[in-house]
Amino acid sequence: MNLRELAAHLGLSQTTVSRALNGYPDVAEATRRQVMDAARQFNYRPNPAARRLATGRAGTVAILFPVERNLLVDPHFFELLAGLADMIARTEMELSLRATPPDQELDNYRRLVNAGRVDGFVLSSPTLQDPRIPELAALGAPFVVHGRTEVALPYAYLDIDNEDAFARATALLLDLGHVDIALLNGDPALGFAVDRERGFRAALAERGLAPFEGRVRNAPMTEETGYRSARALLERPERPTAILASSVLLALGVYRAARDLGLAIGRDVSVIAHDDALPYLKAETFDPPLATTLSPIRHAGYRLGEMLIDRIAGVDPQNLQEILTCDLVFRASVAPLRGEDGPRRGPTSAASRSRTKDDPRSSDRRPAR
Amino acid sequence: MNLRELAAHLGLSQTTVSRALNGYPDVAEATRRQVMDAARQFNYRPNPAARRLATGRAGTVAILFPVERNLLVDPHFFELLAGLADMIARTEMELSLRATPPDQELDNYRRLVNAGRVDGFVLSSPTLQDPRIPELAALGAPFVVHGRTEVALPYAYLDIDNEDAFARATALLLDLGHVDIALLNGDPALGFAVDRERGFRAALAERGLAPFEGRVRNAPMTEETGYRSARALLERPERPTAILASSVLLALGVYRAARDLGLAIGRDVSVIAHDDALPYLKAETFDPPLATTLSPIRHAGYRLGEMLIDRIAGVDPQNLQEILTCDLVFRASVAPLRGEDGPRRGPTSAASRSRTKDDPRSSDRRPAR
DNA sequence: TTGTAAGCGTTATCAA
DNA sequence: TTGATAACGCTTACAA
């Protein structure tokens, strides 16, 4: 069933039918209803190729990823993708996944835009001075960025409040008596690592403290580096009593190192990690369960899709800038410092101030039957 | 630059130029060369929307994934996707990633085919009686399957030789003196788990052996279940001396369980896992390094893309059925059984027979300069 | 408020 | 071996 047949069936012109379907104002309400009903009845779907050809719009959003680069080493990317695909599937748009050799990446953006093959992009894992941003801005192509950068242009982004999350996590540890806290962070070329360190330092500074020597470590966020870093930190007698980790994968390595050294997570060393809610690596199944700053990255993908659709529709990028607050999820990997003044009995007032709550994804969220 | 302009520039008709570009036979060699050169010179690219409209072909291959189902819990899926995207990017085709509610999955395949929006599909994680296969076959839509099933239809597939891989891994352990071997396997609704168990049992049977009671376990392939299963197996005195795991993630849990129980991997319990070469979970960085049956899943994605292109071009599915042999990569997680007759000194002849070799991805594969 | 008709950039049919 | 010309199915001036 195509437009001509539908129009013929209704005894109307293609024009009118097209306008009715596309929500143009100058069409009689009665006509519109008729058209809509018939379209539904015959399950009419406009041919996307024809529409593309006529409008010049591609009906496609794309996400490019460098074939060889880190992105693929990063399971978070795919979780983001899942959320994005979920959102886009609810629209008439398509999501095109495109691999590109790293050295042709900018070129590919340019080509896709100039050839009108893509209406908008999601940029993932931006660097602080990400060249894709000025490039796409210059091309006038709509895009949304997952994360903030230092690029001084008005662009649409969605980020989590990394600084706030790590400040709150640090404050919680401080409230529990910890003073020597280490930070296992990611590659500082990616903005979030910088923000997290800033939050960490700010929370310490607020109590007149600073990180001890060698307590801030930057490295790729893998189990292996988590292990190595934690091992290096914990095997010396003057070890930190708490560790903040930038990912659950890093925390996995921390757990392994602690176990190797005969240290009990929680009792001997407290751990809080940032949790992007990867479905195959759940903080709550850690032993002991891992406390986290939580922000499901899948939801971020979903929201980025919505924002991109808006951006394509012409919404000003200044109005498409969002920062999500992370939940701080308290679990048994965190405990009060065991000091000479005896164990304390739980978070102090400042800790409960900081929105501590349980995992919102737990089953008690479902409505009762 | 479009076809009309290109034709005008050459003083030829659009028809001729189009035919020259598309490799039709009835065009003079000289003309073709002229056209090709000009096309290259002006960097001419046919408009995909126009081409789609004219040909009825979509120029798109798609991969559908259920939003909620296990697939997303599975990091392997994304690695496959990366290989597929890499391949498709080298063609004129697009790769469309589509999320679908699980209950509308078949419907969505049907819609996409009938509306001519997709030229072909990659089916991932097929079940033994996967309903997508008869559905797509009935629709006459080209598709390739990652894995084999019990569906009695001629369809294109790419699979690894799971049975052979696990038979060889088992034989290696047997050669090293192990007798009580456990198998931590995945969900038996997915075909590969069945094949792996078959290989395991076959290798044992060849020596007149069978698995001990409770030694075959099926569960989702996560770190957590690996831990639980290994724990249950290893904490009893009559524990297995070797464990085969269906994934590196499971093996991670096995390592954790062994550590908890004070058992040394290699010395006290040998471990071999199947390795799909996920870039962020490397068997060679395990401590001790993890022996594996190796088959990079990314390459499978790449190859599936090639096969799908062939299938769309009309190649008979019977000629598009491939089974890849896994490499057996020997590492320190495997050691001879420590028996009353003292430690043995390494693999016996039968073991070296079984294509044991080092990780082929190591740097010595690069050509010398 | 509706209709006519001209594109959009290809490919495909048929004739030359 | 080449060239007119008609689709392909939709959107959009412009006209009525």
Coordinates of N, CA and C in Angstrom, one line a residue, chain B residues 150-318:
Chain B
E150 N 19.2 -27.0 15.2 CA 18.6 -28.3 14.7 C 17.5 -28.0 13.7
V151 N 17.4 -26.8 13.2 CA 16.3 -26.6 12.2 C 16.7 -27.2 10.9
A152 N 15.8 -28.0 10.4 CA 16.1 -28.8 9.2 C 15.8 -28.0 7.9
L153 N 16.5 -27.0 7.7 CA 16.4 -26.2 6.5 C 17.8 -25.8 6.1
P154 N 17.9 -25.6 4.8 CA 19.3 -25.2 4.3 C 19.5 -23.7 4.5
Y155 N 20.3 -23.4 5.5 CA 20.5 -22.0 5.7 C 22.0 -21.7 5.9
A156 N 22.4 -20.5 5.7 CA 23.8 -20.1 5.8 C 24.2 -19.9 7.2
Y157 N 25.3 -20.5 7.6 CA 25.8 -20.3 9.0 C 27.3 -20.2 9.1
L158 N 27.7 -19.6 10.1 CA 29.1 -19.7 10.5 C 29.2 -20.1 12.0
D159 N 30.0 -21.1 12.2 CA 30.0 -21.6 13.6 C 31.5 -22.0 13.9
I160 N 31.8 -22.1 15.2 CA 33.1 -22.7 15.5 C 32.9 -24.2 15.8
D161 N 34.0 -24.9 15.7 CA 33.8 -26.4 16.0 C 33.9 -26.6 17.5
N162 N 32.8 -26.3 18.2 CA 32.8 -26.4 19.6 C 33.1 -27.8 20.1
E163 N 32.5 -28.8 19.4 CA 32.7 -30.2 19.8 C 34.2 -30.5 19.8
D164 N 34.8 -30.2 18.6 CA 36.2 -30.5 18.5 C 37.1 -29.8 19.5
A165 N 36.8 -28.5 19.7 CA 37.6 -27.7 20.6 C 37.5 -28.3 22.0
F166 N 36.4 -28.7 22.5 CA 36.3 -29.2 23.9 C 36.8 -30.6 24.0
A167 N 36.6 -31.3 22.9 CA 37.2 -32.7 22.9 C 38.8 -32.6 23.0
R168 N 39.3 -31.6 22.2 CA 40.8 -31.5 22.3 C 41.3 -31.0 23.6
A169 N 40.5 -30.0 24.2 CA 40.9 -29.5 25.5 C 40.8 -30.7 26.5
T170 N 39.7 -31.4 26.4 CA 39.6 -32.6 27.4 C 40.7 -33.6 27.2
A171 N 41.0 -33.9 26.0 CA 42.1 -34.8 25.7 C 43.4 -34.3 26.3
L172 N 43.7 -33.0 26.2 CA 44.9 -32.5 26.7 C 44.9 -32.8 28.2
L173 N 43.8 -32.5 28.9 CA 43.8 -32.7 30.3 C 44.0 -34.2 30.7
L174 N 43.4 -35.0 29.9 CA 43.5 -36.5 30.1 C 45.0 -36.9 29.9
D175 N 45.6 -36.3 28.9 CA 47.0 -36.6 28.6 C 47.9 -36.2 29.8
L176 N 47.4 -35.2 30.5 CA 48.2 -34.7 31.7 C 47.9 -35.5 32.9
G177 N 47.1 -36.5 32.8 CA 46.8 -37.3 33.9 C 45.5 -37.1 34.7
H178 N 44.8 -36.0 34.2 CA 43.5 -35.7 34.9 C 42.5 -36.7 34.5
V179 N 41.6 -37.0 35.4 CA 40.5 -37.9 35.2 C 39.2 -37.3 35.6
D180 N 39.2 -36.7 36.8 CA 38.0 -36.0 37.3 C 38.0 -34.6 36.8
I181 N 37.3 -34.4 35.7 CA 37.2 -33.1 35.0 C 35.8 -32.6 35.1
A182 N 35.6 -31.3 35.4 CA 34.3 -30.7 35.4 C 34.1 -29.8 34.2
L183 N 32.9 -29.6 33.8 CA 32.5 -28.8 32.7 C 31.6 -27.7 33.2
L184 N 32.0 -26.4 33.1 CA 31.1 -25.3 33.4 C 30.6 -24.8 32.1
N185 N 29.3 -25.1 31.8 CA 28.8 -24.8 30.5 C 27.8 -23.8 30.5
G186 N 27.3 -23.3 29.3 CA 26.3 -22.2 29.3 C 24.9 -22.8 29.2
D187 N 24.0 -22.0 28.9 CA 22.6 -22.4 28.7 C 22.5 -23.4 27.6
P188 N 22.0 -24.6 27.9 CA 21.9 -25.7 26.8 C 20.8 -25.4 25.8
A189 N 20.0 -24.4 26.0 CA 19.1 -24.0 24.9 C 19.9 -23.4 23.7
L190 N 21.1 -22.9 24.0 CA 21.9 -22.4 22.9 C 22.8 -23.6 22.4
G191 N 22.9 -23.7 21.1 CA 23.5 -24.9 20.6 C 24.9 -25.2 21.0
F192 N 25.7 -24.2 21.2 CA 27.1 -24.4 21.4 C 27.3 -25.2 22.7
A193 N 26.5 -25.0 23.7 CA 26.7 -25.7 25.0 C 26.5 -27.2 24.8
V194 N 25.5 -27.5 24.0 CA 25.3 -28.9 23.6 C 26.5 -29.6 23.0
D195 N 27.1 -28.8 22.0 CA 28.2 -29.3 21.2 C 29.4 -29.5 22.1
R196 N 29.6 -28.5 23.1 CA 30.8 -28.6 23.9 C 30.7 -29.8 24.9
E197 N 29.5 -30.0 25.4 CA 29.3 -31.2 26.3 C 29.6 -32.4 25.5
R198 N 29.1 -32.5 24.3 CA 29.3 -33.6 23.4 C 30.8 -33.9 23.2
G199 N 31.6 -32.9 22.9 CA 33.0 -33.0 22.8 C 33.7 -33.5 24.0
F200 N 33.3 -32.9 25.1 CA 33.8 -33.3 26.4 C 33.6 -34.8 26.7
R201 N 32.3 -35.2 26.5 CA 32.0 -36.6 26.8 C 32.7 -37.6 25.8
A202 N 32.8 -37.1 24.6 CA 33.4 -38.0 23.6 C 34.9 -38.3 23.9
A203 N 35.6 -37.2 24.3 CA 37.0 -37.4 24.6 C 37.2 -38.3 25.8
L204 N 36.3 -38.1 26.8 CA 36.3 -39.1 28.0 C 36.0 -40.5 27.5
A205 N 35.0 -40.6 26.7 CA 34.6 -41.9 26.3 C 35.7 -42.7 25.5
E206 N 36.4 -41.9 24.8 CA 37.5 -42.5 24.0 C 38.5 -43.2 24.9
R207 N 38.6 -42.8 26.1 CA 39.5 -43.4 27.1 C 38.7 -44.3 28.0
G208 N 37.5 -44.6 27.7 CA 36.7 -45.5 28.5 C 36.2 -44.8 29.8
L209 N 36.2 -43.4 29.8 CA 35.8 -42.7 31.0 C 34.4 -42.0 30.7
A210 N 33.9 -41.5 31.8 CA 32.7 -40.7 31.8 C 32.8 -39.6 32.9
P211 N 32.1 -38.5 32.7 CA 32.2 -37.5 33.8 C 31.7 -38.0 35.1
F212 N 32.4 -37.6 36.2 CA 31.9 -38.0 37.5 C 30.6 -37.3 37.8
E213 N 30.0 -37.8 38.9 CA 28.7 -37.3 39.3 C 28.7 -35.7 39.5
G214 N 27.7 -35.0 38.9 CA 27.6 -33.6 39.2 C 28.7 -32.7 38.6
R215 N 29.4 -33.3 37.6 CA 30.5 -32.5 37.1 C 30.2 -31.6 35.9
V216 N 29.0 -31.8 35.4 CA 28.5 -31.0 34.2 C 27.5 -30.0 34.7
R217 N 27.8 -28.7 34.6 CA 26.9 -27.7 35.1 C 26.5 -26.7 34.0
N218 N 25.3 -26.4 33.9 CA 24.8 -25.4 33.0 C 24.2 -24.2 33.7
A219 N 24.7 -23.0 33.3 CA 24.2 -21.8 33.9 C 24.6 -20.6 33.0
P220 N 24.0 -19.5 33.2 CA 24.5 -18.3 32.5 C 25.9 -18.1 32.6
M221 N 26.6 -17.6 31.6 CA 28.0 -17.5 31.7 C 28.5 -16.1 32.3
T222 N 28.4 -16.0 33.6 CA 28.9 -14.8 34.2 C 30.0 -15.2 35.2
E223 N 30.7 -14.1 35.7 CA 31.7 -14.3 36.7 C 31.1 -15.0 37.9
E224 N 29.9 -14.5 38.3 CA 29.3 -14.9 39.5 C 28.9 -16.4 39.5
T225 N 28.3 -16.9 38.4 CA 28.0 -18.3 38.3 C 29.2 -19.1 38.2
G226 N 30.3 -18.6 37.6 CA 31.5 -19.3 37.6 C 32.0 -19.5 39.0
Y227 N 31.9 -18.5 39.7 CA 32.4 -18.6 41.1 C 31.6 -19.6 41.9
R228 N 30.3 -19.5 41.8 CA 29.4 -20.4 42.6 C 29.6 -21.8 42.2
S229 N 29.6 -22.1 40.9 CA 29.8 -23.5 40.5 C 31.2 -24.0 40.9
A230 N 32.2 -23.2 40.7 CA 33.5 -23.7 41.1 C 33.6 -23.9 42.6
R231 N 33.1 -23.0 43.3 CA 33.1 -23.1 44.8 C 32.4 -24.5 45.2
A232 N 31.2 -24.7 44.6 CA 30.5 -25.9 45.0 C 31.3 -27.2 44.6
L233 N 32.0 -27.1 43.5 CA 32.8 -28.2 43.1 C 34.0 -28.4 43.9
L234 N 34.7 -27.3 44.2 CA 36.1 -27.4 44.7 C 36.1 -27.5 46.3
E235 N 35.0 -27.2 46.9 CA 35.2 -27.1 48.4 C 35.0 -28.5 49.0
R236 N 34.6 -29.5 48.2 CA 34.4 -30.8 48.8 C 35.8 -31.6 48.6
P237 N 36.0 -32.5 49.4 CA 37.4 -33.2 49.3 C 37.5 -33.9 48.0
E238 N 36.5 -34.6 47.6 CA 36.6 -35.3 46.3 C 36.4 -34.4 45.1
R239 N 37.2 -33.4 45.0 CA 37.0 -32.3 44.0 C 37.6 -32.7 42.7
P240 N 37.1 -32.1 41.6 CA 37.7 -32.4 40.3 C 39.1 -31.7 40.3
T241 N 40.0 -32.3 39.5 CA 41.4 -31.7 39.4 C 41.5 -30.8 38.2
A242 N 40.5 -30.7 37.4 CA 40.5 -29.9 36.2 C 39.1 -29.4 35.9
I243 N 39.1 -28.2 35.4 CA 37.8 -27.6 35.0 C 37.9 -27.0 33.6
L244 N 36.9 -27.3 32.8 CA 36.7 -26.7 31.5 C 35.6 -25.7 31.7
A245 N 35.8 -24.5 31.2 CA 34.8 -23.4 31.3 C 34.4 -22.9 29.9
S246 N 33.2 -22.6 29.8 CA 32.7 -22.2 28.5 C 33.0 -20.8 28.1
S247 N 33.5 -20.0 29.1 CA 33.9 -18.7 28.8 C 34.9 -18.2 29.7
V248 N 35.6 -17.1 29.3 CA 36.6 -16.5 30.1 C 36.0 -15.9 31.4
L249 N 34.8 -15.4 31.2 CA 34.1 -14.8 32.3 C 33.9 -15.8 33.4
L250 N 33.4 -17.0 33.0 CA 33.2 -18.1 34.0 C 34.6 -18.4 34.6
A251 N 35.6 -18.4 33.8 CA 36.9 -18.8 34.4 C 37.4 -17.8 35.4
L252 N 37.0 -16.5 35.2 CA 37.3 -15.5 36.2 C 36.7 -15.9 37.6
G253 N 35.5 -16.4 37.5 CA 34.9 -16.8 38.8 C 35.5 -18.1 39.3
V254 N 36.0 -18.9 38.5 CA 36.7 -20.1 38.9 C 38.0 -19.7 39.7
Y255 N 38.7 -18.8 39.1 CA 39.9 -18.3 39.7 C 39.6 -17.7 41.1
R256 N 38.5 -17.0 41.2 CA 38.2 -16.4 42.5 C 37.8 -17.5 43.5
A257 N 37.1 -18.5 43.1 CA 36.7 -19.5 44.0 C 37.9 -20.3 44.5
A258 N 38.8 -20.6 43.5 CA 40.1 -21.3 43.9 C 40.9 -20.5 44.9
R259 N 41.0 -19.2 44.7 CA 41.7 -18.4 45.6 C 41.1 -18.4 47.0
D260 N 39.8 -18.3 47.0 CA 39.1 -18.3 48.3 C 39.4 -19.6 49.1
L261 N 39.5 -20.7 48.3 CA 39.7 -22.0 48.9 C 41.1 -22.3 49.2
G262 N 42.0 -21.4 48.8 CA 43.4 -21.6 49.0 C 44.0 -22.6 48.0
L263 N 43.3 -22.8 46.9 CA 43.8 -23.7 45.8 C 44.6 -22.9 44.8
A264 N 45.7 -23.4 44.3 CA 46.4 -22.7 43.3 C 46.0 -23.2 41.9
I265 N 45.6 -22.3 41.1 CA 45.3 -22.7 39.7 C 46.5 -23.2 39.0
G266 N 46.4 -24.3 38.3 CA 47.6 -24.9 37.7 C 48.1 -26.0 38.6
R267 N 48.6 -25.7 39.7 CA 49.1 -26.7 40.6 C 48.0 -27.6 41.2
D268 N 46.9 -27.0 41.8 CA 45.9 -27.8 42.4 C 44.7 -28.1 41.5
V269 N 44.5 -27.1 40.7 CA 43.3 -27.4 39.7 C 43.7 -26.7 38.4
S270 N 43.6 -27.5 37.3 CA 43.9 -27.0 36.0 C 42.6 -26.4 35.4
V271 N 42.8 -25.3 34.6 CA 41.6 -24.7 34.0 C 41.8 -24.4 32.6
I272 N 40.9 -24.7 31.7 CA 40.9 -24.3 30.3 C 39.5 -23.7 30.0
A273 N 39.5 -22.6 29.4 CA 38.3 -21.9 29.1 C 38.2 -21.6 27.6
H274 N 37.0 -21.5 27.1 CA 36.8 -21.0 25.7 C 37.0 -19.5 25.7
D275 N 37.7 -19.0 24.8 CA 38.1 -17.6 24.7 C 37.6 -17.0 23.4
D276 N 36.6 -16.1 23.4 CA 36.2 -15.4 22.2 C 37.0 -14.2 21.9
A277 N 38.0 -14.0 22.7 CA 39.0 -12.9 22.5 C 38.3 -11.5 22.7
L278 N 37.6 -11.4 23.8 CA 37.1 -10.1 24.2 C 38.2 -9.2 24.6
P279 N 38.3 -8.0 24.0 CA 39.5 -7.2 24.2 C 39.7 -6.7 25.6
Y280 N 38.7 -6.7 26.4 CA 38.8 -6.2 27.8 C 38.9 -7.2 28.8
L281 N 39.1 -8.5 28.4 CA 39.2 -9.6 29.4 C 40.1 -10.6 28.7
K282 N 41.4 -10.4 28.9 CA 42.3 -11.2 28.2 C 42.8 -12.4 29.0
A283 N 42.7 -13.5 28.4 CA 43.1 -14.7 29.1 C 44.6 -14.7 29.5
E284 N 45.4 -14.0 28.7 CA 46.9 -14.0 28.9 C 47.2 -13.2 30.1
T285 N 46.4 -12.3 30.5 CA 46.7 -11.5 31.7 C 46.2 -12.1 33.0
F286 N 45.5 -13.2 32.9 CA 45.1 -13.8 34.1 C 46.3 -14.3 34.9
D287 N 46.2 -14.5 36.2 CA 47.3 -14.9 37.0 C 46.9 -16.2 37.7
P288 N 47.4 -17.4 37.3 CA 48.3 -17.5 36.1 C 47.6 -17.4 34.8
P289 N 48.3 -17.2 33.7 CA 47.7 -17.1 32.4 C 46.8 -18.2 32.1
L290 N 45.7 -17.9 31.5 CA 44.6 -18.9 31.3 C 44.7 -19.7 30.0
A291 N 44.8 -21.0 30.0 CA 44.8 -21.7 28.8 C 43.4 -21.7 28.2
T292 N 43.4 -21.6 26.8 CA 42.1 -21.4 26.2 C 41.9 -22.2 24.9
T293 N 40.7 -22.4 24.5 CA 40.4 -22.7 23.1 C 39.9 -21.4 22.5
L294 N 40.7 -21.0 21.5 CA 40.5 -19.6 21.1 C 39.9 -19.5 19.7
S295 N 38.9 -18.6 19.6 CA 38.3 -18.3 18.3 C 37.8 -16.9 18.4
P296 N 38.5 -15.9 17.8 CA 38.1 -14.5 18.0 C 36.7 -14.3 17.4
I297 N 35.8 -13.8 18.2 CA 34.4 -13.7 17.8 C 34.3 -12.5 16.9
R298 N 35.2 -11.6 17.0 CA 35.2 -10.4 16.1 C 35.4 -10.8 14.7
H299 N 36.3 -11.7 14.5 CA 36.5 -12.2 13.2 C 35.3 -12.9 12.6
A300 N 34.6 -13.6 13.5 CA 33.3 -14.3 13.1 C 32.3 -13.2 12.6
G301 N 32.3 -12.1 13.3 CA 31.4 -11.0 12.8 C 31.7 -10.6 11.4
Y302 N 33.0 -10.4 11.2 CA 33.5 -9.9 9.9 C 33.1 -10.9 8.8
R303 N 33.4 -12.2 9.1 CA 33.1 -13.2 8.1 C 31.6 -13.3 7.8
L304 N 30.9 -13.2 8.9 CA 29.4 -13.3 8.7 C 28.9 -12.2 7.8
G305 N 29.5 -11.0 7.9 CA 29.2 -9.9 7.0 C 29.5 -10.3 5.5
E306 N 30.7 -10.9 5.3 CA 31.0 -11.3 3.9 C 30.0 -12.3 3.4
M307 N 29.7 -13.2 4.3 CA 28.8 -14.3 3.8 C 27.4 -13.7 3.5
L308 N 27.0 -12.8 4.3 CA 25.7 -12.2 4.1 C 25.6 -11.4 2.8
I309 N 26.7 -10.7 2.5 CA 26.8 -10.0 1.2 C 26.6 -11.1 0.1
D310 N 27.3 -12.1 0.2 CA 27.3 -13.2 -0.8 C 25.8 -13.8 -0.9
R311 N 25.3 -14.0 0.2 CA 23.9 -14.5 0.3 C 22.9 -13.6 -0.4
I312 N 23.1 -12.3 -0.2 CA 22.2 -11.3 -0.8 C 22.4 -11.3 -2.3
A313 N 23.6 -11.6 -2.7 CA 24.0 -11.6 -4.1 C 23.5 -12.9 -4.8
G314 N 22.9 -13.8 -4.0 CA 22.2 -15.0 -4.6 C 23.0 -16.3 -4.4
V315 N 24.1 -16.3 -3.7 CA 24.8 -17.5 -3.5 C 23.9 -18.5 -2.7
D316 N 23.9 -19.7 -3.1 CA 23.2 -20.8 -2.4 C 23.6 -20.9 -1.0
P317 N 22.6 -20.9 -0.1 CA 23.0 -21.1 1.4 C 23.8 -22.3 1.7
Q318 N 23.6 -23.4 0.9 CA 24.4 -24.6 1.1 C 25.9 -24.4 0.9

